[in-house]
Coordinates of C-alpha atoms in Angstrom, one line a residue:
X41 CA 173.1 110.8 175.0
X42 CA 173.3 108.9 171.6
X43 CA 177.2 109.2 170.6
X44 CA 178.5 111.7 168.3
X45 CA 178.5 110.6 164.6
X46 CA 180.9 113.5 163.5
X47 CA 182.7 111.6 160.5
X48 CA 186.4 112.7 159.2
X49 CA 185.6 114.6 156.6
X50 CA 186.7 112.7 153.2
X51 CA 188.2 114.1 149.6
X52 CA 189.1 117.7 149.3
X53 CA 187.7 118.7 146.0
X54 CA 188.4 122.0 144.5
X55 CA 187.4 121.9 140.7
X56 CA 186.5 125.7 140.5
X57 CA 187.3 128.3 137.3
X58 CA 188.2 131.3 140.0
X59 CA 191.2 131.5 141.9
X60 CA 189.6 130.3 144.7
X61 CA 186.0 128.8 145.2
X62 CA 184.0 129.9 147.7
X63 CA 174.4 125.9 152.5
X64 CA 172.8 126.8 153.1
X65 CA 174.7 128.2 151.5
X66 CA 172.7 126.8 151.9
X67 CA 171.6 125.8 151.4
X68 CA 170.0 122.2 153.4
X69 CA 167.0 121.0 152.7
X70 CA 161.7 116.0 150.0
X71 CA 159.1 115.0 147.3
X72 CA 160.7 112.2 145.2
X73 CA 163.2 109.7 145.5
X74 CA 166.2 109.8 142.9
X75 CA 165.3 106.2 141.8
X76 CA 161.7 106.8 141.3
X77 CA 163.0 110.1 139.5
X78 CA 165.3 108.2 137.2
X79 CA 162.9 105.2 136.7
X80 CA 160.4 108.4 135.4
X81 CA 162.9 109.7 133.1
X82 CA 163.6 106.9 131.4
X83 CA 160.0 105.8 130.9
X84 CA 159.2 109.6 129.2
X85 CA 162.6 109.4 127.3
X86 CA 162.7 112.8 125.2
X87 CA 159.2 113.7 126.2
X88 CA 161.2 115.7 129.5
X89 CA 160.9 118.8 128.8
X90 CA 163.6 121.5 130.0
X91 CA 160.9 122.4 132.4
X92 CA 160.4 118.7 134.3
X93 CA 164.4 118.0 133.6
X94 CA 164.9 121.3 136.1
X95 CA 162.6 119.9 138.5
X96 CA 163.9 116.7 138.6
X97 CA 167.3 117.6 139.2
X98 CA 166.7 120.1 142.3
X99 CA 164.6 117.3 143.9
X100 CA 167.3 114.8 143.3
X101 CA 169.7 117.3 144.9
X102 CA 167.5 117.8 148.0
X103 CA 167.1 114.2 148.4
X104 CA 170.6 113.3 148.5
X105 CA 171.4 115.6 151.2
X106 CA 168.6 114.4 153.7
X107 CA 168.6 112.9 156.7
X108 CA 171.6 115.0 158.4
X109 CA 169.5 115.6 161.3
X110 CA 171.7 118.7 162.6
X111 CA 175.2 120.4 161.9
X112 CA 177.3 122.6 163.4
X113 CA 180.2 124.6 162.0
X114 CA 182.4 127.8 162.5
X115 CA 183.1 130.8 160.1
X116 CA 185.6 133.3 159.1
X117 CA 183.9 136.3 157.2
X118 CA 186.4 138.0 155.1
X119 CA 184.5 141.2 154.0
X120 CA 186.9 143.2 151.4
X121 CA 185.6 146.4 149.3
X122 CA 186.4 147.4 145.7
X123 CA 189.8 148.8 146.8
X124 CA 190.8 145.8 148.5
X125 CA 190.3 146.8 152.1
X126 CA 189.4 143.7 154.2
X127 CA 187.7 143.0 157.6
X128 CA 187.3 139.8 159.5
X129 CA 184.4 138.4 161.3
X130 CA 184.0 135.5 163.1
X131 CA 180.8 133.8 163.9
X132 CA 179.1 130.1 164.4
X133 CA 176.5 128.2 162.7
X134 CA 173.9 125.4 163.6
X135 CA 171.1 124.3 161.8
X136 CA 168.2 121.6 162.5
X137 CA 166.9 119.3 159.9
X138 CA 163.1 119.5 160.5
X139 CA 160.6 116.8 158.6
X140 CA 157.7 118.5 156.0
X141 CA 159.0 121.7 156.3
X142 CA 162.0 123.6 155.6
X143 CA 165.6 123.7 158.0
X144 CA 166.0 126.0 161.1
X145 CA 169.2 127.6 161.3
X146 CA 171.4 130.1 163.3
X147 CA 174.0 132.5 163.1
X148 CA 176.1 134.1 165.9
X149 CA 179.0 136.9 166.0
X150 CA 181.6 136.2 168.3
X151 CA 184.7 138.7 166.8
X152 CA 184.9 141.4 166.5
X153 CA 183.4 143.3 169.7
X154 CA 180.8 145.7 168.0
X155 CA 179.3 143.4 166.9
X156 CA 179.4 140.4 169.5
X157 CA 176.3 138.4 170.4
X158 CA 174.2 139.9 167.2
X159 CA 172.6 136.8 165.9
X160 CA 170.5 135.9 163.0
X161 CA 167.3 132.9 163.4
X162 CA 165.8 131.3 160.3
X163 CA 163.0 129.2 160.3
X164 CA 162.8 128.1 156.4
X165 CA 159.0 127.1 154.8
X166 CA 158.6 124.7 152.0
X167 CA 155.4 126.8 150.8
X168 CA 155.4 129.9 152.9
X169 CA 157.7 132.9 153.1
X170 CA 160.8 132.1 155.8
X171 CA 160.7 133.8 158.8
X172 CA 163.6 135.5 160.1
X173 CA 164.6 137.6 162.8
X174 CA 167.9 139.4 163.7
X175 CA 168.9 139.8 167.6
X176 CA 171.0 143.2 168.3
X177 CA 172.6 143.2 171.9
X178 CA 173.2 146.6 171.9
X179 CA 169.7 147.4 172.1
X180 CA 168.3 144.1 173.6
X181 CA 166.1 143.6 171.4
X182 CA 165.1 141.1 168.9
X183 CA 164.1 142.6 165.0
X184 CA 161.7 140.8 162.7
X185 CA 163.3 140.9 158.9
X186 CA 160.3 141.7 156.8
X187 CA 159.9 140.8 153.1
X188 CA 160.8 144.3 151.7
X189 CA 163.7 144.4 153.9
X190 CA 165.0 140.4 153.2
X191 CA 167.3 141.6 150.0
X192 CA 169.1 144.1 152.1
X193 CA 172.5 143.2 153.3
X194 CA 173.2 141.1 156.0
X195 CA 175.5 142.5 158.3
X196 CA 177.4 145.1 155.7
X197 CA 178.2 141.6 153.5
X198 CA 177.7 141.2 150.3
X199 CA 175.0 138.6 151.2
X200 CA 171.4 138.9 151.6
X201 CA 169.3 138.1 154.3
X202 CA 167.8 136.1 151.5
X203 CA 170.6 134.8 150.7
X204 CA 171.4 132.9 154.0
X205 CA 167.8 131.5 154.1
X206 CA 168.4 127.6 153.5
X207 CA 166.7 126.8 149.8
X208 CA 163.9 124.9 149.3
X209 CA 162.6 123.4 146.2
X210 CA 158.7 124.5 146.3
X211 CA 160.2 128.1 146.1
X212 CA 161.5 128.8 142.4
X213 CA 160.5 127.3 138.9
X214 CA 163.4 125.5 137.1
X215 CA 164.2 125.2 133.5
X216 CA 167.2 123.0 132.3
X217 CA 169.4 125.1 130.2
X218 CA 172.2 123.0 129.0
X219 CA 174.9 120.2 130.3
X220 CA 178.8 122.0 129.8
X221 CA 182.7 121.6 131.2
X222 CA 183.5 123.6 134.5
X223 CA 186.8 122.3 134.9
X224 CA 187.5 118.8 134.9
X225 CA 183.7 117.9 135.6
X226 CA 181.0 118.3 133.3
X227 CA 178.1 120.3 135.1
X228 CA 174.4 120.9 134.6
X229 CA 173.1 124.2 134.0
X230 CA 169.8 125.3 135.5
X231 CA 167.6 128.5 135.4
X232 CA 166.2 129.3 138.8
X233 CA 162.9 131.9 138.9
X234 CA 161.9 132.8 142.2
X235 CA 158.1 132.2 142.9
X236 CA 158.5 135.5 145.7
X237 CA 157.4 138.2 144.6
X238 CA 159.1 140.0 147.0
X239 CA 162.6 138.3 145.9
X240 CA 165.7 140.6 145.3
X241 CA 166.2 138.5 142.4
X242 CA 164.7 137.9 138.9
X243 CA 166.3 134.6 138.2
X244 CA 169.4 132.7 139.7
X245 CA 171.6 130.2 137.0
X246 CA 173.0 127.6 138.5
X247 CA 176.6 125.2 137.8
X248 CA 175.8 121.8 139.4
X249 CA 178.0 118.9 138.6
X250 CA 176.5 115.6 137.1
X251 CA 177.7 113.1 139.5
X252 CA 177.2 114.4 143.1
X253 CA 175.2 117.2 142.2
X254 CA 177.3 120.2 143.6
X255 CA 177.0 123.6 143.4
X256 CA 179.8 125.4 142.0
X257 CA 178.7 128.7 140.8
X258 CA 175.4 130.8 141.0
X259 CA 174.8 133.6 138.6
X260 CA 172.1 135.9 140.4
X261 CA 170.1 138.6 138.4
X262 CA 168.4 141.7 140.0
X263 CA 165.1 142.5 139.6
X264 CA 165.6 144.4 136.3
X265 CA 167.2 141.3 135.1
X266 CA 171.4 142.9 135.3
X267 CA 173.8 140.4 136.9
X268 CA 174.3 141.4 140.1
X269 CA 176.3 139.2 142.1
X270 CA 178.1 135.7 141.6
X271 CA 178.0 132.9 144.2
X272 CA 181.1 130.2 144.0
X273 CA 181.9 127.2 146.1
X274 CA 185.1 125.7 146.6
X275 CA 186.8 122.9 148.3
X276 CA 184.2 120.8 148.4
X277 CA 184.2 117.5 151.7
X278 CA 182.2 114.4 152.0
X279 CA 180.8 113.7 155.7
X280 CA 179.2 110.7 156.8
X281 CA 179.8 109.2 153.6
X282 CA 176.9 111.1 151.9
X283 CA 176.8 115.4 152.8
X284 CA 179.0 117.1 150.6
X285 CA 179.6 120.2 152.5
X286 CA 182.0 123.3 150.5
X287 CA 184.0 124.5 153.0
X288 CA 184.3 128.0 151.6
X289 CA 182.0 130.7 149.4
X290 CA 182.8 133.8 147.7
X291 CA 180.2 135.9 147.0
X292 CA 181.0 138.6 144.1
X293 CA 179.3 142.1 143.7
X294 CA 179.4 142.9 140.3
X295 CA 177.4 146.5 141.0
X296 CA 180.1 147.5 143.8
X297 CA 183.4 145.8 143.1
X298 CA 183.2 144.7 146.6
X299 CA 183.1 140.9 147.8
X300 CA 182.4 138.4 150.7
X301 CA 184.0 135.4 151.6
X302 CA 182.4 132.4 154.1
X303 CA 185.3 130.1 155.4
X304 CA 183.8 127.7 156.9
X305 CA 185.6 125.2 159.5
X306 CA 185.1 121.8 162.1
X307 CA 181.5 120.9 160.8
X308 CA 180.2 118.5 163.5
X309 CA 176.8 116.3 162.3
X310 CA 174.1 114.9 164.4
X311 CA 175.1 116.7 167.9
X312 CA 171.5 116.3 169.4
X313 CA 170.3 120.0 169.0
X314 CA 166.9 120.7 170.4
X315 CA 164.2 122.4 168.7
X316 CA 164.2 125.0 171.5
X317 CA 167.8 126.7 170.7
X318 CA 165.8 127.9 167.4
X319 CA 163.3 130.3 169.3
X320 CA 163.4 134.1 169.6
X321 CA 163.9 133.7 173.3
X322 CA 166.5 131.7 172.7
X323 CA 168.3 134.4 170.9
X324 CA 168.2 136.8 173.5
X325 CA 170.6 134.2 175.4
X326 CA 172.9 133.7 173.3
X327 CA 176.4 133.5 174.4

């Protein structure tokens, strides 16, 4: 076995506007390489249109955070309702980096008992719908998420089954809005449109800072165009020297008054998972 390449995790950053910031997800994610996409740029000059600049940016984001090969990670869901009630869930993560096509993930339940062993498998798609399936113990049996069911909530969350697909590039048109402050960076601001028709959303707006390209806030609009729900990230970690990883999201309804918030925790890189621990008979052993 090749040896364990789990790097201390480097420079807490918190630079969020909210009192607390919260992949993929994602996200996780390969078309061109950020020097060939600057080297472009500057050859066009002011012939980029908002269009292209939108483009450019998401692919330079996706670049940057290839080559993780796999990751591992715990969670803490804290699920609290417009009152302020809360409940706690625990669960744990893995995902495989897999090359020409989009990630393969995993969510499991461990806490509390009712809802032990209930597991969720992704296999993203670059050009295709994902495919995603949701394991309930109690009835031993594995569920298939469907596209009219993938905007529902996962697991009484405030997050989508859509939402904890990891993002790929070939699956939304951008448009460059405008460069502005979010706290002591400057960020990027990008229109996302969904190229699903089956999305739950219309459009997603997206805060990602100029010099690592980070995601700090996601404004996500219904299908009627109303804003739904805000997405932030916080407390932002470097790993191996490249794969900023935030280590917690808080994800706002704006409908409800209720919220969800993903702490995650001990994010272990290149562990040697197997393609086989992403299966659907895999999920029915899940421990």
């Amino acid at each position: 076995m090749s040896p364990n390449h789990n790097a201390a995790p480097r420079r807490p950053i918190d630079h969020g506007w909210s009192k607390r910031r919260g992949p993929r997800v994602g996200s996780i994610s390969v078309l061109i390489a950020a020097l060939a996409c600057c080297s472009s740029t500057s050859a066009r000059g002011q012939e980029e249109t908002p269009q292209d600049k939108g483009l450019r940016i998401a692919q330079e984001s996706r670049d940057r955070n290839e080559g993780f090969g796999d990751f591992t990670a715990g969670l803490t869901m804290l699920l609290r309702d417009r009152h302020g009630r809360e409940s706690v869930r625990q669960m744990r993560f893995k995902v495989l980096e897999v090359s020409g096509d989009g990630d393969k993930s995993l969510f499991v339940f461990d806490q509390p008992r009712d809802v032990r062993g209930t597991a969720l498998l992704t296999h993203g798609h670059a050009n295709t719908r994902d495919d995603q399936w949701l394991y309930l113990p109690a009835l031993k049996r594995v569920k298939r998420i469907n596209a009219s069911t993938r905007s529902g909530s996962f697991m009484g969350s405030e997050f989508s089954y859509e939402d904890m697909s990891p993002p790929e590039v070939e699956e939304s048109t951008y448009k460059y809005l405008r460069d502005e402050p979010c706290g002591d960076l400057t960020c990027t601001v990008i229109e996302q449109v969904p190229l699903d028709e089956k999305s739950g959303y219309s459009r997603k707006v997206v805060w990602q800072d100029t010099g690592e390209l980070r995601t700090w806030k996601m404004e996500l609009y219904d299908r009627k165009d109303s804003h739904l729900k805000t997405l932030t990230f916080a407390d932002y970690r470097l790993y191996l020297d490249q794969y900023w990883r935030a280590q917690e999201q808080t994800m706002a309804n704006h409908l409800t008054g209720a919220s969800t918030v993903l702490k995650w925790t001990d994010f272990q890189f290149r562990t040697n998972l197997d393609d086989s621990e992403f299966t659907q008979t895999a999920l029915r052993r899940v421990r």
